[in-house]
Amino acid sequence: MRVFVLGLAMAAAGFAADVQFVAEAATAMVDGELVKQIQTAKSAASMLKKDPRDPWAASDNYDVNHGPFVAVKKSLIRLSRLCPGPCDLNLWMPLAGAPGKVQVVIRNRHEISQFWVWGALTQDMFPEMARVLASGERVTVRKRAGMVSVLTPVRDSLDEIVALVEVVLQEKVDPQENVQ
Amino acid sequence: MKLGVLALAAAAVCAGADLTVLPGHVRVDPFGQITAADRGAGVAPARSMVVESARAAHVSCRLVVTSAAAAAYTLSVSGGVEAELFREWFHFLPKSKAYIVDALIPVALPAAAQLPAADNKVAGQTAQSYWLDLWVPANARAGAEKVTVVLEAGGQKSAVTVEVRVLDARVPDKDAVVMDHNAYGTSWFGGQYPGLAKKPGFYLSDDFFGLIHAYHRVYYEHRGVFHQLGYGHGGKVGEEFAPRLEGAGKNRHVADWTYYDKHYGPLFDGSAFAKTRRGAQPIPYVYTPINPEWPASYLWWGEPGYEREFVNVVGEMEAHFRAKGWTKTKLELFFNHKKRYKAFEWDGDETRFPKDFERFREYQRLMKAAMPAGSPVEWVYRTDASWQMERQFKELAGVINFWVCGGGMFGWYLEEGLERKKQGDTVWIYGGTPPVARPSSHVTKELLETWMLGVDGFVRWLTVAPGADPWFQFQGGGETLVYPGERFGISGPLASVRLKLERNALEDLALLETYSASKGAAALRAEVARRYNGTEVKDWHAPRPRLADGDPSEWTNADIGEAMPKDARFDEKLDAGAWARVRAYVMELAKEGRR
């Protein structure tokens, strides 16, 4: 039994190391200048407004510029092919003008994340993400059973951290999950 | 005479137990009272009932067993009409603290039961209702057939009678409108069928595919269509919804059809419906797994590899369907993703921004590249439109040929929508499902609206989600018309009262449509509107508001809501008897036709 548990722990450690490698590559490859161009200015402004008549206004107005979105998404897909199993790279950005808020900006095929709440346009900043955005450290997160994420910073041409990538891998994939 | 009346009353009441009959559209609570929402129908329980029916149709009524004291009883049904009996479940609605029936549990005849029903756990229950379905086959003889239902309790018998007057008229097989029932994926099977799902290897097993087919079947048997989307907003496809692929770029191809064929083969050749009254027929429509991430990887979007992967696989799909003879089902190219869910940069569903239209055109180009000329395999290009509906009708005419339009807003652009239909496109509208607390007739409103507007179908956007505990903490059923049967030892869905009412209305409407040629479609519509809720045909669609002249990408939901006319005749004033009045009209026409 102990041998089995040790084996699992070793496998999990190897898993995390693989994800760590993909995260390092993500920091190197994802272009922070492009990332900043993804959301349209009008959409970004709409996210800061509260419409008492329409709680869905920000979602309905959510919009992106096709070119930067596609370019960054392609980088994320390409990087995901370095993972040892099915994984997603999710792009997260702090919400400009709303301290303490974060939004996922690009998700991918398996729709897995340890942070995203399905359908949420914005979320409160997670401490792990705040740490990455402030320090540039890579942070490994194991909040949900069977999942490991590495949060890694994304920098622009001024070497400012403007976003982060969540490289997330699920140890056991549920084929029916997120098919909806 | 007095003695005769006394004897009659005594005959229906035995050992304190009583049996009465009501029309199907009038529900009762577990204490024998007519449900508040249905009292507007002005109907009282009776000892007998006379109903008229065309052939190839169902006649339904509600039987109510009441007993002030606990009682064991049996119910038996006899007569010259095929009968099915269902016990009605009393769902507890925590918001109103009321009980209301909806789920229908099949019971074998004769039915033996107890009052109170132990499993329903209603404190002080004194009444149990049953839904009785009577089937009048296409070859039934015109004339009267008597059905007798006998209650036996405490060694005494009592009876009610239902006289079915069978008319010459026959309900056609083809419906006047398509009622479509939507669902997403299969992950919900785990929650609704925990016993089945915990069996090792359940997913992709014969039981699993059998369950999928059972959902198609329950809707098919109720003259409906069932849609089940097989991919997520990020493009992940379920392995039961798509063939397995291998390779990349020029080498991408279908590696294995096994699960796809197990899922869809019986639906495309109709064998999944072989034992139903409607017989084996292929499903009319199906979602395909095609999305921006399948079969081509979005990694290559806009590059030669994307087109190659797409064309390779879609071409193989066409060849596979052709070889199998699966040519009776319309295969839908349909995009369900929205940019707010952050996986793709454009809205496939309810497109909000015109700049996204270009993506629809590109997929049309790819489909044309994939499909050989003259293929018998029929593809349709579907979009679900709301904000930009008017502009999409104009700019995507010739690209989209299957329009599924937001129900209320469609009225603003009725002429444009009907023009698309005139040009050969299919036009449906979409919306929700009335919850159980509404008067029972409300479930017929959408199918009648569809017919009134002259479009082809209506999609109920979610119809398999009864909530976490529909049995004892029911949230109202606005997202379901069926219930999981596992609780009652049935590995499949249970129909509901609302689904039965929808089916019966579809049968009536199909028959009504046959009189269009002789009576004139406009005259039929006018009379039906008058009888249903005292409206005129023009009241059935919202007129174009000033808002529609502005830019839809600037609208809010509140703007749209304010631009919609408020008419209580479609809402709180729509009584439970509304469809019964339409049905009476249809029967009048049927009798006229005979003369």
PDB file of C-alpha atoms in Angstrom, chain B residues 20-28 32-51 60-62 64 440 575-581:
ATOM      1  CA  THR B  20     -64.066  10.601 -10.308  1.00  0.00           C
ATOM      2  CA  VAL B  21     -62.891  11.709 -13.695  1.00  0.00           C
ATOM      3  CA  LEU B  22     -61.607  15.033 -14.999  1.00  0.00           C
ATOM      4  CA  PRO B  23     -60.286  16.215 -18.341  1.00  0.00           C
ATOM      5  CA  GLY B  24     -56.520  16.014 -18.721  1.00  0.00           C
ATOM      6  CA  HIS B  25     -56.058  19.756 -18.519  1.00  0.00           C
ATOM      7  CA  VAL B  26     -57.454  20.002 -14.999  1.00  0.00           C
ATOM      8  CA  ARG B  27     -55.041  18.842 -12.305  1.00  0.00           C
ATOM      9  CA  VAL B  28     -55.749  18.046  -8.682  1.00  0.00           C
ATOM     10  CA  GLY B  32     -58.587  16.177  -4.018  1.00  0.00           C
ATOM     11  CA  GLN B  33     -58.826  19.887  -4.746  1.00  0.00           C
ATOM     12  CA  ILE B  34     -58.445  21.228  -8.253  1.00  0.00           C
ATOM     13  CA  THR B  35     -55.048  22.875  -8.575  1.00  0.00           C
ATOM     14  CA  ALA B  36     -55.431  26.625  -8.217  1.00  0.00           C
ATOM     15  CA  ALA B  37     -53.843  27.336 -11.588  1.00  0.00           C
ATOM     16  CA  ASP B  38     -56.416  25.182 -13.385  1.00  0.00           C
ATOM     17  CA  ARG B  39     -59.582  26.378 -11.672  1.00  0.00           C
ATOM     18  CA  GLY B  40     -60.154  28.883 -14.465  1.00  0.00           C
ATOM     19  CA  ALA B  41     -61.206  26.011 -16.701  1.00  0.00           C
ATOM     20  CA  GLY B  42     -64.434  25.815 -14.738  1.00  0.00           C
ATOM     21  CA  VAL B  43     -64.571  22.022 -14.670  1.00  0.00           C
ATOM     22  CA  ALA B  44     -65.661  19.831 -11.761  1.00  0.00           C
ATOM     23  CA  PRO B  45     -64.969  16.134 -11.091  1.00  0.00           C
ATOM     24  CA  ALA B  46     -67.609  13.859 -12.618  1.00  0.00           C
ATOM     25  CA  ARG B  47     -68.713  10.231 -12.663  1.00  0.00           C
ATOM     26  CA  SER B  48     -68.643  10.024 -16.412  1.00  0.00           C
ATOM     27  CA  MET B  49     -67.219  11.801 -19.377  1.00  0.00           C
ATOM     28  CA  VAL B  50     -67.908  11.920 -23.090  1.00  0.00           C
ATOM     29  CA  VAL B  51     -65.049  12.791 -25.424  1.00  0.00           C
ATOM     30  CA  SER B  60     -56.654  11.586 -22.239  1.00  0.00           C
ATOM     31  CA  CYS B  61     -58.360  12.140 -18.950  1.00  0.00           C
ATOM     32  CA  ARG B  62     -57.542  12.182 -15.267  1.00  0.00           C
ATOM     33  CA  VAL B  64     -58.995  10.726  -9.136  1.00  0.00           C
ATOM     34  CA  SER B 440     -51.937  23.637 -17.803  1.00  0.00           C
ATOM     35  CA  ASP B 575     -56.830  29.915 -18.451  1.00  0.00           C
ATOM     36  CA  ALA B 576     -56.410  26.145 -18.283  1.00  0.00           C
ATOM     37  CA  GLY B 577     -59.319  25.582 -20.630  1.00  0.00           C
ATOM     38  CA  ALA B 578     -57.777  27.463 -23.556  1.00  0.00           C
ATOM     39  CA  TRP B 579     -56.719  24.436 -25.560  1.00  0.00           C
ATOM     40  CA  ALA B 580     -59.911  22.550 -24.773  1.00  0.00           C
ATOM     41  CA  ARG B 581     -61.774  25.281 -26.635  1.00  0.00           C
TER      42      ARG B 581
END
